[in-house]
Tab-separated table of C-alpha atoms in Angstrom:
chain	number	residue	atom	x	y	z
A	86	MET	CA	19.735	37.176	56.628
A	87	LYS	CA	18.362	36.005	59.951
A	88	ASP	CA	15.144	37.906	59.301
A	89	TYR	CA	14.690	36.017	56.042
A	90	CYS	CA	15.261	32.710	57.840
A	91	LEU	CA	12.580	33.602	60.380
A	92	GLU	CA	10.241	34.635	57.563
A	93	LEU	CA	10.694	31.293	55.799
A	94	VAL	CA	9.985	29.403	58.994
A	95	SER	CA	6.892	31.494	59.773
A	96	LYS	CA	5.295	30.359	56.501
A	97	GLN	CA	5.249	26.750	57.706
A	98	THR	CA	2.352	25.426	59.760
A	99	LEU	CA	3.689	22.254	61.351
A	100	ALA	CA	6.514	22.336	63.876
A	101	ASN	CA	8.460	19.645	62.054
A	102	ASP	CA	8.247	21.557	58.776
A	103	LYS	CA	9.473	24.692	60.528
A	104	LEU	CA	12.465	22.800	61.884
A	105	ASN	CA	13.347	21.263	58.524
A	106	VAL	CA	13.109	24.558	56.640
A	107	MET	CA	15.177	26.374	59.249
A	108	ARG	CA	17.880	23.706	59.168
A	109	GLU	CA	18.037	23.686	55.387
A	110	TYR	CA	18.333	27.458	55.114
A	111	LEU	CA	21.195	27.454	57.618
A	112	GLN	CA	22.864	24.605	55.730
A	113	ALA	CA	22.637	26.690	52.560
A	114	TYR	CA	24.208	29.646	54.338
A	115	ILE	CA	27.114	27.524	55.567
A	116	LEU	CA	27.580	26.106	52.057
A	117	LYS	CA	27.635	29.648	50.680
A	118	CYS	CA	30.379	30.522	53.147
A	119	MET	CA	32.388	27.454	52.131
A	120	HIS	CA	32.090	28.460	48.484
A	121	GLU	CA	33.213	32.010	49.224
A	122	TYR	CA	36.249	30.754	51.160
A	123	GLY	CA	37.261	28.546	48.220
A	124	MET	CA	36.741	25.298	50.108
A	125	PHE	CA	35.162	23.578	47.113
A	126	ARG	CA	38.529	23.685	45.376
A	127	PHE	CA	39.672	20.802	47.570
A	128	THR	CA	36.615	19.328	49.319
A	129	ALA	CA	33.768	17.438	47.650
A	130	PHE	CA	30.137	17.460	48.786
A	131	LEU	CA	28.530	14.051	49.393
A	132	GLY	CA	25.881	12.278	51.450
A	133	GLY	CA	22.174	12.856	51.923
A	134	THR	CA	22.368	16.637	52.059
A	135	ALA	CA	24.260	16.628	48.757
A	136	LEU	CA	21.478	14.533	47.231
A	137	ARG	CA	18.961	17.033	48.552
A	138	PHE	CA	20.714	20.137	47.246
A	139	LEU	CA	22.065	18.746	43.977
A	140	TYR	CA	19.333	16.347	42.846
A	141	GLY	CA	16.186	17.260	44.764
A	142	LEU	CA	15.952	14.271	47.108
A	143	GLY	CA	12.431	14.255	48.518
A	144	ARG	CA	13.464	14.493	52.127
A	145	PHE	CA	15.366	16.906	54.324
A	146	SER	CA	18.775	15.977	55.719
A	147	GLU	CA	20.647	16.728	58.933
A	148	ASP	CA	24.410	16.832	58.389
A	149	LEU	CA	26.857	18.383	55.938
A	150	ASP	CA	29.337	15.748	54.709
A	151	PHE	CA	32.465	16.240	52.616
A	152	SER	CA	35.602	14.407	51.548
A	153	LEU	CA	39.034	15.922	51.174
A	154	VAL	CA	40.007	15.700	47.504
A	155	ARG	CA	43.547	17.015	47.914
A	156	GLN	CA	45.705	18.775	50.468
A	157	GLU	CA	45.527	22.554	50.240
A	158	SER	CA	48.482	24.663	51.296
A	159	GLY	CA	47.555	27.042	54.080
A	160	TYR	CA	44.159	25.462	54.711
A	161	SER	CA	43.057	25.333	58.333
A	162	PHE	CA	39.833	23.615	59.375
A	163	ALA	CA	39.717	25.664	62.565
A	164	LYS	CA	40.328	28.965	60.787
A	165	SER	CA	37.597	28.264	58.229
A	166	LEU	CA	35.115	27.422	60.974
A	167	LEU	CA	35.872	30.600	62.872
A	168	GLN	CA	35.372	32.606	59.669
A	169	MET	CA	31.980	30.970	59.195
A	170	LYS	CA	31.035	31.720	62.773
A	171	GLU	CA	31.873	35.400	62.294
A	172	ASP	CA	29.822	35.509	59.089
A	173	LEU	CA	26.864	33.939	60.882
A	174	ILE	CA	27.147	36.454	63.716
A	175	ALA	CA	27.312	39.302	61.183
A	176	ALA	CA	24.106	37.944	59.626
A	177	GLY	CA	22.344	38.297	62.971
A	178	TYR	CA	22.663	34.839	64.475
A	179	ALA	CA	23.844	34.067	67.995
A	180	ALA	CA	26.275	31.427	66.747
A	181	GLU	CA	29.151	29.448	68.168
A	182	VAL	CA	31.198	26.555	66.853
A	183	THR	CA	32.904	23.588	68.464
A	184	TYR	CA	35.184	21.254	66.540
A	185	ASN	CA	37.663	18.391	66.572
A	186	ASP	CA	40.324	18.308	63.860
A	187	GLU	CA	42.539	15.668	65.472
A	188	LYS	CA	40.792	12.635	63.981
A	189	VAL	CA	40.666	11.339	60.414
A	190	VAL	CA	37.149	12.710	60.096
A	191	ASN	CA	37.222	16.373	61.129
A	192	HIS	CA	33.904	17.397	62.592
A	193	ALA	CA	32.273	20.562	63.835
A	194	PHE	CA	28.987	21.666	65.345
A	195	PHE	CA	27.504	25.055	64.575
A	196	LYS	CA	25.267	25.951	67.508
A	197	PHE	CA	22.581	28.615	67.317
A	198	SER	CA	21.096	30.143	70.455
A	199	GLY	CA	17.615	31.621	70.505
A	200	LEU	CA	16.429	30.415	67.095
A	201	LEU	CA	14.230	27.636	68.430
A	202	TYR	CA	12.644	30.127	70.816
A	203	GLU	CA	12.186	32.850	68.188
A	204	THR	CA	10.531	30.434	65.777
A	205	GLY	CA	8.188	29.079	68.445
A	206	LEU	CA	9.819	25.655	68.415
A	207	SER	CA	10.939	25.835	72.039
A	208	PRO	CA	9.697	27.701	75.117
A	209	LEU	CA	13.317	28.024	76.290
A	210	LYS	CA	15.443	30.941	75.121
A	211	SER	CA	18.572	29.031	76.100
A	212	GLN	CA	17.882	25.929	73.983
A	213	LYS	CA	20.369	25.568	71.132
A	214	PHE	CA	20.000	24.209	67.625
A	215	SER	CA	22.985	22.477	65.996
A	216	ILE	CA	24.200	21.628	62.520
A	217	LYS	CA	26.984	19.079	62.134
A	218	LEU	CA	29.711	19.339	59.493
A	219	GLU	CA	32.232	16.585	58.719
A	220	ILE	CA	35.215	16.354	56.383
A	221	ASP	CA	36.782	12.928	55.807
A	222	THR	CA	40.509	13.579	55.394
A	223	ASN	CA	41.249	9.983	54.318
A	224	PRO	CA	38.327	9.033	52.084
A	225	PRO	CA	38.249	5.841	50.010
A	226	GLN	CA	39.806	6.363	46.603
A	227	GLY	CA	38.024	6.197	43.269
A	228	ALA	CA	35.291	8.827	43.508
A	229	GLY	CA	34.237	10.597	40.340
A	230	LEU	CA	33.928	14.357	40.730
A	231	GLN	CA	31.761	17.005	39.107
A	232	THR	CA	31.190	20.726	39.449
A	233	LEU	CA	27.574	21.888	39.645
A	234	ILE	CA	26.089	25.338	40.129
A	235	ILE	CA	22.992	25.215	42.328
A	236	ASN	CA	20.864	28.175	43.383
A	237	LYS	CA	18.956	27.084	46.486
A	238	TYR	CA	18.623	30.247	48.579
A	239	PHE	CA	22.134	31.221	47.404
A	240	PRO	CA	24.022	30.472	44.164
A	241	VAL	CA	26.890	28.105	44.939
A	242	SER	CA	29.371	26.305	42.699
A	243	PHE	CA	29.864	22.874	44.252
A	244	LEU	CA	32.595	20.333	43.771
A	245	ALA	CA	30.763	17.097	44.503
A	246	HIS	CA	30.825	13.367	43.985
A	247	ASP	CA	29.187	12.450	40.699
A	248	LEU	CA	25.904	10.553	40.689
A	249	GLU	CA	27.479	7.093	40.425
A	250	SER	CA	29.796	7.863	43.334
A	251	LEU	CA	26.989	9.270	45.476
A	252	PHE	CA	25.051	6.077	44.757
A	253	ALA	CA	28.065	3.991	45.779
A	254	GLY	CA	28.204	5.941	49.026
A	255	LYS	CA	24.566	5.145	49.703
A	256	LEU	CA	25.064	1.444	49.009
A	257	TYR	CA	28.069	1.474	51.308
A	258	ALA	CA	25.864	2.902	54.069
A	259	VAL	CA	23.175	0.272	53.481
A	260	LEU	CA	25.699	-2.573	53.559
A	261	SER	CA	28.036	-1.477	56.325
A	262	ARG	CA	26.219	0.728	58.821
A	263	GLU	CA	26.091	-0.984	62.210
A	264	TYR	CA	22.539	0.159	62.915
A	265	VAL	CA	19.433	0.672	60.804
A	266	LYS	CA	19.165	4.245	59.554
A	267	GLY	CA	15.848	4.364	57.756
A	268	ARG	CA	16.841	7.297	55.591
A	269	ASP	CA	19.396	5.062	53.843
A	270	TYR	CA	16.618	2.782	52.612
A	271	PHE	CA	14.312	5.605	51.574
A	272	ASP	CA	17.195	7.116	49.611
A	273	LEU	CA	17.920	3.748	48.009
A	274	GLY	CA	14.328	3.480	46.795
A	275	TRP	CA	14.461	7.053	45.546
A	276	TYR	CA	17.644	6.359	43.566
A	277	LEU	CA	16.293	3.163	42.021
A	278	SER	CA	12.986	4.755	41.024
A	279	LYS	CA	14.591	7.861	39.525
A	280	TRP	CA	17.489	6.227	37.641
A	281	LYS	CA	16.457	2.643	36.912
A	282	ASP	CA	19.613	1.774	34.975
A	283	LEU	CA	22.067	3.541	37.270
A	284	ASN	CA	25.093	1.514	38.306
A	285	PRO	CA	27.190	2.515	41.314
A	286	ASN	CA	30.842	3.453	41.138
A	287	LEU	CA	31.975	-0.054	42.025
A	288	ASN	CA	35.624	0.887	42.446
A	289	LEU	CA	34.700	3.452	45.086
A	290	LEU	CA	32.281	1.022	46.751
A	291	ALA	CA	34.947	-1.699	46.915
A	292	ASN	CA	37.530	0.680	48.368
A	293	ALA	CA	35.062	1.950	50.967
A	294	LEU	CA	34.145	-1.590	52.019
A	295	HIS	CA	37.822	-2.586	52.250
A	296	GLN	CA	38.475	0.417	54.500
A	297	THR	CA	35.973	-0.941	57.003
A	298	LYS	CA	37.185	-4.552	56.808
A	299	TRP	CA	34.258	-5.911	54.792
A	300	LYS	CA	34.452	-9.717	55.066
A	301	GLU	CA	32.075	-10.817	52.316
A	302	ALA	CA	32.532	-10.869	48.548
A	303	VAL	CA	32.822	-7.379	47.102
A	304	PRO	CA	29.770	-6.507	44.974
A	305	THR	CA	30.315	-6.514	41.213
A	306	LYS	CA	28.322	-5.233	38.252
A	307	ASP	CA	26.567	-8.614	38.141
A	308	THR	CA	25.983	-9.083	41.879
A	309	TRP	CA	25.443	-5.698	43.568
A	310	ARG	CA	21.665	-5.840	43.191
A	311	GLN	CA	21.473	-9.267	44.845
A	312	VAL	CA	23.751	-8.157	47.681
A	313	VAL	CA	21.666	-5.056	48.343
A	314	TYR	CA	18.416	-7.053	47.978
A	315	LYS	CA	19.536	-9.315	50.813
A	316	ALA	CA	20.332	-6.323	53.028
A	317	VAL	CA	16.929	-4.733	52.387
A	318	TYR	CA	15.061	-8.021	52.816
A	319	ASN	CA	16.426	-8.487	56.341
A	320	ILE	CA	15.405	-5.022	57.588
A	321	ASP	CA	12.445	-4.250	59.857
A	322	TRP	CA	10.650	-1.660	57.708
A	323	ASN	CA	8.883	-0.157	60.706
A	324	ILE	CA	12.284	1.134	61.832
A	325	VAL	CA	12.798	2.639	58.377
A	326	LYS	CA	9.467	4.462	58.479
A	327	LYS	CA	9.955	5.740	62.007
A	328	ASP	CA	13.377	7.175	61.166
A	329	VAL	CA	12.496	8.863	57.883
A	330	GLU	CA	8.971	10.188	58.447
A	331	ASN	CA	10.000	13.436	60.153
A	332	PHE	CA	12.262	14.362	57.235
A	333	LEU	CA	9.850	13.825	54.344
A	334	GLU	CA	8.500	16.651	52.219
A	335	ASN	CA	5.500	14.504	51.352
A	336	GLN	CA	4.265	11.933	53.855
A	337	ALA	CA	2.534	10.059	51.036
A	338	ASP	CA	5.994	8.897	49.950
A	339	LEU	CA	5.873	6.363	52.785
A	340	ALA	CA	3.168	4.513	50.866
A	341	VAL	CA	5.301	4.522	47.717
A	342	PHE	CA	8.674	3.468	49.075
A	343	THR	CA	7.542	0.333	50.865
A	344	LYS	CA	9.820	-2.614	51.479
A	345	GLU	CA	8.080	-4.584	48.741
A	346	ASN	CA	8.411	-1.770	46.225
A	347	VAL	CA	12.090	-1.178	46.959
A	348	LEU	CA	12.802	-4.903	46.631
A	349	GLY	CA	10.907	-4.862	43.342
A	350	LEU	CA	13.144	-2.092	42.037
A	351	LEU	CA	16.186	-4.258	42.730
């Protein structure tokens, strides 16, 4: 498995493309492990990486994000992580995992030694490459769920938020994140251009905003576009471009998803 990862990376010319392909292959391997351990019986895939794997979002993504759908008897976050680590080691990777399961959002980092060196991305054998995984154990209520089978490197049956709920999650990020993450705004433009009549899961959006003490009027079917328009209008688009450019499959997308074009879609 590691040999195939190295082969995929070797086919890329640019260093950034090598990094993105390597990360995505490792994400797929971790997702395969989660499927094999039965974790998609009680956790749902969401976030940017879910958009990438499930709907072909035109950019790469960094983290693996999930929400706990229900409590599972006998489930242990730590035990599952250690199983994944052993599988990664068996596949040829020098892997380790660190984690914290004492907070509402359980998180873990899978750390790979030597890969950056072997792929020519670092002159240092000791430099590590990490993939972050998070599971929200107290997610906002109201998400719609779906099961999808996706074959991206490995066939996996995912339990995931449905499209309307994923969209609500993206709007929540745009409206509530305390800093500008350009990928949120690229994703927003991508959503609006691909599904022009898509409405977010407003119940989920309202519950998410209430969880973080949102002080303004909760967006409705009649107002969500205006609320999001205001958020986009006030953003420095240079920050958006700087954040997202290293994750794009096609750099020409920067000329498509401009601030003016995204506002026009709203």
